[in-house]
PDB file of C-alpha atoms in Angstrom:
ATOM      1  CA  LEU A   1      76.798  84.953  96.070  1.00 85.00           C
ATOM      2  CA  LEU A   2      73.168  83.848  96.145  1.00 88.00           C
ATOM      3  CA  LEU A   3      74.179  80.199  96.515  1.00 88.00           C
ATOM      4  CA  ARG A   4      76.611  80.977  99.320  1.00 86.00           C
ATOM      5  CA  THR A   5      74.071  83.053 101.238  1.00 86.00           C
ATOM      6  CA  GLY A   6      71.064  80.823 100.573  1.00 83.00           C
ATOM      7  CA  ILE A   7      69.101  83.803  99.252  1.00 86.00           C
ATOM      8  CA  GLY A   8      67.020  83.484  96.111  1.00 83.00           C
ATOM      9  CA  GLY A   9      65.057  80.255  96.258  1.00 87.00           C
ATOM     10  CA  PRO A  10      65.285  76.887  94.508  1.00 89.00           C
ATOM     11  CA  ALA A  11      66.140  78.233  91.011  1.00 91.00           C
ATOM     12  CA  VAL A  12      69.433  79.835  92.093  1.00 93.00           C
ATOM     13  CA  GLY A  13      72.311  78.210  90.264  1.00 93.00           C
ATOM     14  CA  LYS A  14      70.018  76.527  87.756  1.00 94.00           C
ATOM     15  CA  TYR A  15      69.451  77.495  84.126  1.00 93.00           C
ATOM     16  CA  LEU A  16      72.939  78.790  83.303  1.00 93.00           C
ATOM     17  CA  HIS A  17      72.999  80.042  79.697  1.00 92.00           C
ATOM     18  CA  VAL A  18      76.379  80.692  78.084  1.00 91.00           C
ATOM     19  CA  GLN A  19      75.488  81.428  74.442  1.00 88.00           C
ATOM     20  CA  PRO A  20      77.556  78.616  72.845  1.00 90.00           C
ATOM     21  CA  ARG A  21      79.509  79.728  69.817  1.00 89.00           C
ATOM     22  CA  GLY A  22      81.739  78.488  67.059  1.00 89.00           C
ATOM     23  CA  ALA A  23      83.870  79.772  64.202  1.00 90.00           C
ATOM     24  CA  VAL A  24      84.769  78.688  60.690  1.00 92.00           C
ATOM     25  CA  TYR A  25      87.811  80.202  58.988  1.00 92.00           C
ATOM     26  CA  GLY A  26      88.017  80.657  55.225  1.00 94.00           C
ATOM     27  CA  ILE A  27      91.329  81.258  53.499  1.00 94.00           C
ATOM     28  CA  TYR A  28      91.029  83.148  50.213  1.00 97.00           C
ATOM     29  CA  LYS A  29      93.323  83.990  47.266  1.00 96.00           C
ATOM     30  CA  GLU A  30      92.661  87.701  47.722  1.00 95.00           C
ATOM     31  CA  LYS A  31      93.607  89.602  50.857  1.00 94.00           C
ATOM     32  CA  GLN A  32      90.637  89.934  53.204  1.00 89.00           C
ATOM     33  CA  ARG A  33      92.213  92.380  55.671  1.00 81.00           C
ATOM     34  CA  GLY A  34      89.923  91.285  58.492  1.00 79.00           C
ATOM     35  CA  TRP A  35      91.119  94.122  60.721  1.00 78.00           C
ATOM     36  CA  TRP A  36      90.019  96.834  58.266  1.00 75.00           C
ATOM     37  CA  GLY A  37      86.703  98.607  58.692  1.00 69.00           C
ATOM     38  CA  SER A  38      84.142  98.727  61.430  1.00 66.00           C
ATOM     39  CA  PRO A  39      84.295  96.344  64.412  1.00 63.00           C
ATOM     40  CA  MET A  40      81.255  94.414  63.205  1.00 61.00           C
ATOM     41  CA  THR A  41      81.277  94.305  59.444  1.00 68.00           C
ATOM     42  CA  ALA A  42      78.254  92.096  58.722  1.00 79.00           C
ATOM     43  CA  ASN A  43      75.688  89.903  60.414  1.00 86.00           C
ATOM     44  CA  CYS A  44      72.976  87.455  59.454  1.00 88.00           C
ATOM     45  CA  GLU A  45      69.742  86.964  61.383  1.00 91.00           C
ATOM     46  CA  GLU A  46      68.188  84.463  58.951  1.00 92.00           C
ATOM     47  CA  PHE A  47      68.721  81.520  61.304  1.00 93.00           C
ATOM     48  CA  THR A  48      67.760  83.050  64.651  1.00 93.00           C
ATOM     49  CA  ASN A  49      64.651  80.874  64.717  1.00 93.00           C
ATOM     50  CA  THR A  50      65.209  77.471  63.143  1.00 91.00           C
ATOM     51  CA  GLY A  51      62.191  76.090  65.005  1.00 85.00           C
ATOM     52  CA  ASP A  52      60.573  76.509  68.413  1.00 85.00           C
ATOM     53  CA  GLY A  53      62.206  79.922  68.894  1.00 91.00           C
ATOM     54  CA  TYR A  54      65.798  78.654  68.994  1.00 94.00           C
ATOM     55  CA  GLY A  55      68.565  79.065  66.444  1.00 94.00           C
ATOM     56  CA  PHE A  56      71.785  80.947  65.802  1.00 95.00           C
ATOM     57  CA  TYR A  57      73.010  84.404  64.886  1.00 93.00           C
ATOM     58  CA  MET A  58      75.940  84.620  62.459  1.00 93.00           C
ATOM     59  CA  GLU A  59      78.503  87.416  62.266  1.00 90.00           C
ATOM     60  CA  ILE A  60      81.483  88.283  60.108  1.00 86.00           C
ATOM     61  CA  PRO A  61      83.580  90.292  62.572  1.00 84.00           C
ATOM     62  CA  ALA A  62      86.673  92.399  62.075  1.00 81.00           C
ATOM     63  CA  PHE A  63      89.665  90.675  63.693  1.00 81.00           C
ATOM     64  CA  ALA A  64      93.120  92.114  64.245  1.00 81.00           C
ATOM     65  CA  PRO A  65      96.168  89.859  63.796  1.00 84.00           C
ATOM     66  CA  GLY A  66      96.742  89.687  67.565  1.00 85.00           C
ATOM     67  CA  PHE A  67      93.229  88.415  68.124  1.00 83.00           C
ATOM     68  CA  TYR A  68      93.637  85.813  65.370  1.00 83.00           C
ATOM     69  CA  ALA A  69      96.782  84.598  67.098  1.00 87.00           C
ATOM     70  CA  SER A  70      94.733  83.791  70.192  1.00 86.00           C
ATOM     71  CA  VAL A  71      91.778  82.067  68.485  1.00 82.00           C
ATOM     72  CA  ILE A  72      92.910  80.253  65.339  1.00 78.00           C
ATOM     73  CA  PRO A  73      92.879  76.466  65.691  1.00 72.00           C
ATOM     74  CA  TRP A  74      96.126  75.229  67.226  1.00 76.00           C
ATOM     75  CA  ALA A  75      97.758  71.969  66.170  1.00 78.00           C
ATOM     76  CA  SER A  76     101.469  72.803  66.694  1.00 85.00           C
ATOM     77  CA  GLY A  77     103.821  75.761  66.954  1.00 90.00           C
ATOM     78  CA  ARG A  78     104.911  75.323  63.339  1.00 92.00           C
ATOM     79  CA  GLN A  79     101.301  75.116  62.115  1.00 86.00           C
ATOM     80  CA  HIS A  80     100.362  78.200  64.162  1.00 88.00           C
ATOM     81  CA  LYS A  81     103.262  80.228  62.761  1.00 92.00           C
ATOM     82  CA  GLU A  82     102.313  79.193  59.219  1.00 90.00           C
ATOM     83  CA  MET A  83      98.689  80.159  59.846  1.00 87.00           C
ATOM     84  CA  MET A  84      99.738  83.580  61.119  1.00 91.00           C
ATOM     85  CA  THR A  85     101.467  84.268  57.782  1.00 92.00           C
ATOM     86  CA  ARG A  86      98.070  83.654  56.134  1.00 91.00           C
ATOM     87  CA  VAL A  87      96.043  85.986  58.391  1.00 91.00           C
ATOM     88  CA  PRO A  88      95.665  88.694  55.699  1.00 92.00           C
ATOM     89  CA  TYR A  89      93.796  86.122  53.575  1.00 94.00           C
ATOM     90  CA  ILE A  90      91.460  84.832  56.315  1.00 91.00           C
ATOM     91  CA  SER A  91      87.818  85.710  56.790  1.00 91.00           C
ATOM     92  CA  THR A  92      85.945  84.352  59.792  1.00 90.00           C
ATOM     93  CA  PHE A  93      82.302  83.521  60.330  1.00 91.00           C
ATOM     94  CA  ILE A  94      81.246  83.176  63.941  1.00 91.00           C
ATOM     95  CA  TRP A  95      77.883  82.212  65.364  1.00 92.00           C
ATOM     96  CA  PHE A  96      76.132  82.261  68.693  1.00 93.00           C
ATOM     97  CA  LEU A  97      73.355  79.879  69.643  1.00 94.00           C
ATOM     98  CA  ARG A  98      70.223  80.891  71.447  1.00 92.00           C
ATOM     99  CA  GLU A  99      70.321  77.673  73.362  1.00 92.00           C
ATOM    100  CA  LYS A 100      67.416  75.657  74.638  1.00 93.00           C
ATOM    101  CA  GLY A 101      69.494  73.644  77.088  1.00 93.00           C
ATOM    102  CA  HIS A 102      71.267  74.999  80.126  1.00 94.00           C
ATOM    103  CA  GLY A 103      73.900  74.313  82.712  1.00 95.00           C
ATOM    104  CA  GLN A 104      74.152  75.030  86.391  1.00 96.00           C
ATOM    105  CA  VAL A 105      76.352  76.582  89.039  1.00 95.00           C
ATOM    106  CA  THR A 106      77.135  74.768  92.278  1.00 94.00           C
ATOM    107  CA  ILE A 107      79.429  75.495  95.203  1.00 92.00           C
ATOM    108  CA  ASP A 108      82.333  73.174  95.996  1.00 93.00           C
ATOM    109  CA  GLY A 109      83.613  72.275  99.455  1.00 91.00           C
ATOM    110  CA  ALA A 110      85.909  75.316  99.511  1.00 92.00           C
ATOM    111  CA  GLY A 111      83.025  77.679  98.729  1.00 88.00           C
ATOM    112  CA  ASN A 112      84.040  78.295  95.105  1.00 92.00           C
ATOM    113  CA  ALA A 113      81.514  78.581  92.288  1.00 92.00           C
ATOM    114  CA  VAL A 114      81.636  75.598  89.901  1.00 95.00           C
ATOM    115  CA  PRO A 115      79.837  76.199  86.590  1.00 95.00           C
ATOM    116  CA  THR A 116      78.842  73.106  84.616  1.00 94.00           C
ATOM    117  CA  TYR A 117      77.625  73.276  81.032  1.00 92.00           C
ATOM    118  CA  GLN A 118      77.371  70.663  78.308  1.00 90.00           C
ATOM    119  CA  LEU A 119      75.892  71.171  74.867  1.00 88.00           C
ATOM    120  CA  ASN A 120      73.678  68.102  75.128  1.00 88.00           C
ATOM    121  CA  ASP A 121      70.238  69.401  74.184  1.00 92.00           C
ATOM    122  CA  GLU A 122      69.126  67.852  70.875  1.00 91.00           C
ATOM    123  CA  THR A 123      67.886  71.190  69.458  1.00 92.00           C
ATOM    124  CA  ASP A 124      71.134  72.930  70.397  1.00 92.00           C
ATOM    125  CA  GLN A 125      73.247  70.193  68.840  1.00 90.00           C
ATOM    126  CA  LYS A 126      71.176  70.354  65.644  1.00 90.00           C
ATOM    127  CA  ASN A 127      71.587  74.153  65.494  1.00 93.00           C
ATOM    128  CA  PHE A 128      75.336  73.922  66.164  1.00 91.00           C
ATOM    129  CA  ARG A 129      75.761  71.464  63.287  1.00 89.00           C
ATOM    130  CA  HIS A 130      73.515  73.639  61.070  1.00 91.00           C
ATOM    131  CA  ALA A 131      75.560  76.770  61.883  1.00 93.00           C
ATOM    132  CA  THR A 132      78.854  75.002  61.169  1.00 91.00           C
ATOM    133  CA  ALA A 133      77.639  73.561  57.852  1.00 91.00           C
ATOM    134  CA  THR A 134      76.126  76.907  56.824  1.00 93.00           C
ATOM    135  CA  ALA A 135      79.383  78.781  57.477  1.00 93.00           C
ATOM    136  CA  ILE A 136      81.334  76.128  55.536  1.00 92.00           C
ATOM    137  CA  ARG A 137      78.983  76.392  52.558  1.00 92.00           C
ATOM    138  CA  ILE A 138      79.056  80.209  52.555  1.00 93.00           C
ATOM    139  CA  HIS A 139      82.867  80.233  52.577  1.00 95.00           C
ATOM    140  CA  GLU A 140      82.940  77.745  49.699  1.00 95.00           C
ATOM    141  CA  ALA A 141      80.408  79.768  47.678  1.00 95.00           C
ATOM    142  CA  ALA A 142      82.416  82.961  48.339  1.00 95.00           C
ATOM    143  CA  GLY A 143      85.537  81.377  46.870  1.00 96.00           C
ATOM    144  CA  ALA A 144      87.555  80.204  49.879  1.00 97.00           C
ATOM    145  CA  GLN A 145      90.470  78.036  48.832  1.00 97.00           C
ATOM    146  CA  GLU A 146      90.651  76.372  52.224  1.00 95.00           C
ATOM    147  CA  ILE A 147      88.222  76.126  55.148  1.00 93.00           C
ATOM    148  CA  LEU A 148      89.011  75.093  58.700  1.00 89.00           C
ATOM    149  CA  PHE A 149      87.422  74.822  62.088  1.00 87.00           C
ATOM    150  CA  ALA A 150      88.298  73.191  65.373  1.00 78.00           C
ATOM    151  CA  LEU A 151      85.983  70.936  67.303  1.00 75.00           C
ATOM    152  CA  SER A 152      86.970  69.196  70.534  1.00 65.00           C
ATOM    153  CA  ASN A 153      90.689  69.647  69.841  1.00 67.00           C
ATOM    154  CA  LYS A 154      90.245  68.237  66.328  1.00 73.00           C
ATOM    155  CA  LEU A 155      91.190  70.460  63.398  1.00 77.00           C
ATOM    156  CA  ILE A 156      88.885  69.861  60.436  1.00 83.00           C
ATOM    157  CA  THR A 157      90.059  71.183  57.066  1.00 85.00           C
ATOM    158  CA  TRP A 158      88.736  71.364  53.529  1.00 90.00           C
ATOM    159  CA  GLN A 159      90.538  72.445  50.357  1.00 92.00           C
ATOM    160  CA  ARG A 160      88.946  73.527  47.100  1.00 93.00           C
ATOM    161  CA  GLY A 161      88.413  70.497  44.912  1.00 90.00           C
ATOM    162  CA  GLN A 162      87.555  68.196  47.823  1.00 88.00           C
ATOM    163  CA  ASP A 163      84.022  66.990  48.577  1.00 85.00           C
ATOM    164  CA  LEU A 164      82.305  69.796  50.480  1.00 82.00           C
ATOM    165  CA  GLU A 165      79.993  67.431  52.348  1.00 80.00           C
ATOM    166  CA  ASP A 166      82.915  65.711  54.078  1.00 74.00           C
ATOM    167  CA  PRO A 167      83.730  68.547  56.541  1.00 72.00           C
ATOM    168  CA  CYS A 168      80.019  69.182  57.105  1.00 72.00           C
ATOM    169  CA  GLU A 169      79.550  65.550  58.100  1.00 73.00           C
ATOM    170  CA  GLN A 170      82.532  65.596  60.480  1.00 68.00           C
ATOM    171  CA  VAL A 171      80.569  67.625  63.027  1.00 67.00           C
ATOM    172  CA  PRO A 172      79.512  64.800  65.340  1.00 59.00           C
ATOM    173  CA  GLU A 173      75.894  63.927  66.008  1.00 56.00           C
ATOM    174  CA  GLU A 174      76.388  64.439  69.737  1.00 49.00           C
ATOM    175  CA  LEU A 175      78.305  67.427  71.049  1.00 55.00           C
ATOM    176  CA  THR A 176      78.979  67.066  74.766  1.00 48.00           C
TER     177      THR A 176
END
């Protein structure tokens, strides 16, 4: 609205913050029943400032099966159906960055708002990789038999007995 009307000055449309986030799924031997209990079962603020006031906030939310169906990494219909049978055994760690970088909003020729955002700030990329690796390591320490996360339409998996550093290193240096 401010861009269309010209009200607001030169900063209008600049400095779009979207709180980038990610998720790592752990599959355990024991049922986790992620839909049981309060809506927000646990959180971790240890990493909210990893340097210069930026970092990430980690949560272990309660998820119902229907929500899992909409967010678990998708590779194929068969894979998705198989994953849904494992939902009772899944626990999810999600995180939100307090990002240093930003995007912008412009107006196209038809007058529509066009948001643009890329995770290309070096601090934000470092914190995203740190959050992913931290969630992977916590799942492994808690006994997950399998860990997975999706990144840029790539499903990254780990199974107990494999080298834990391998999935941590698969998070690319540049996330754009």
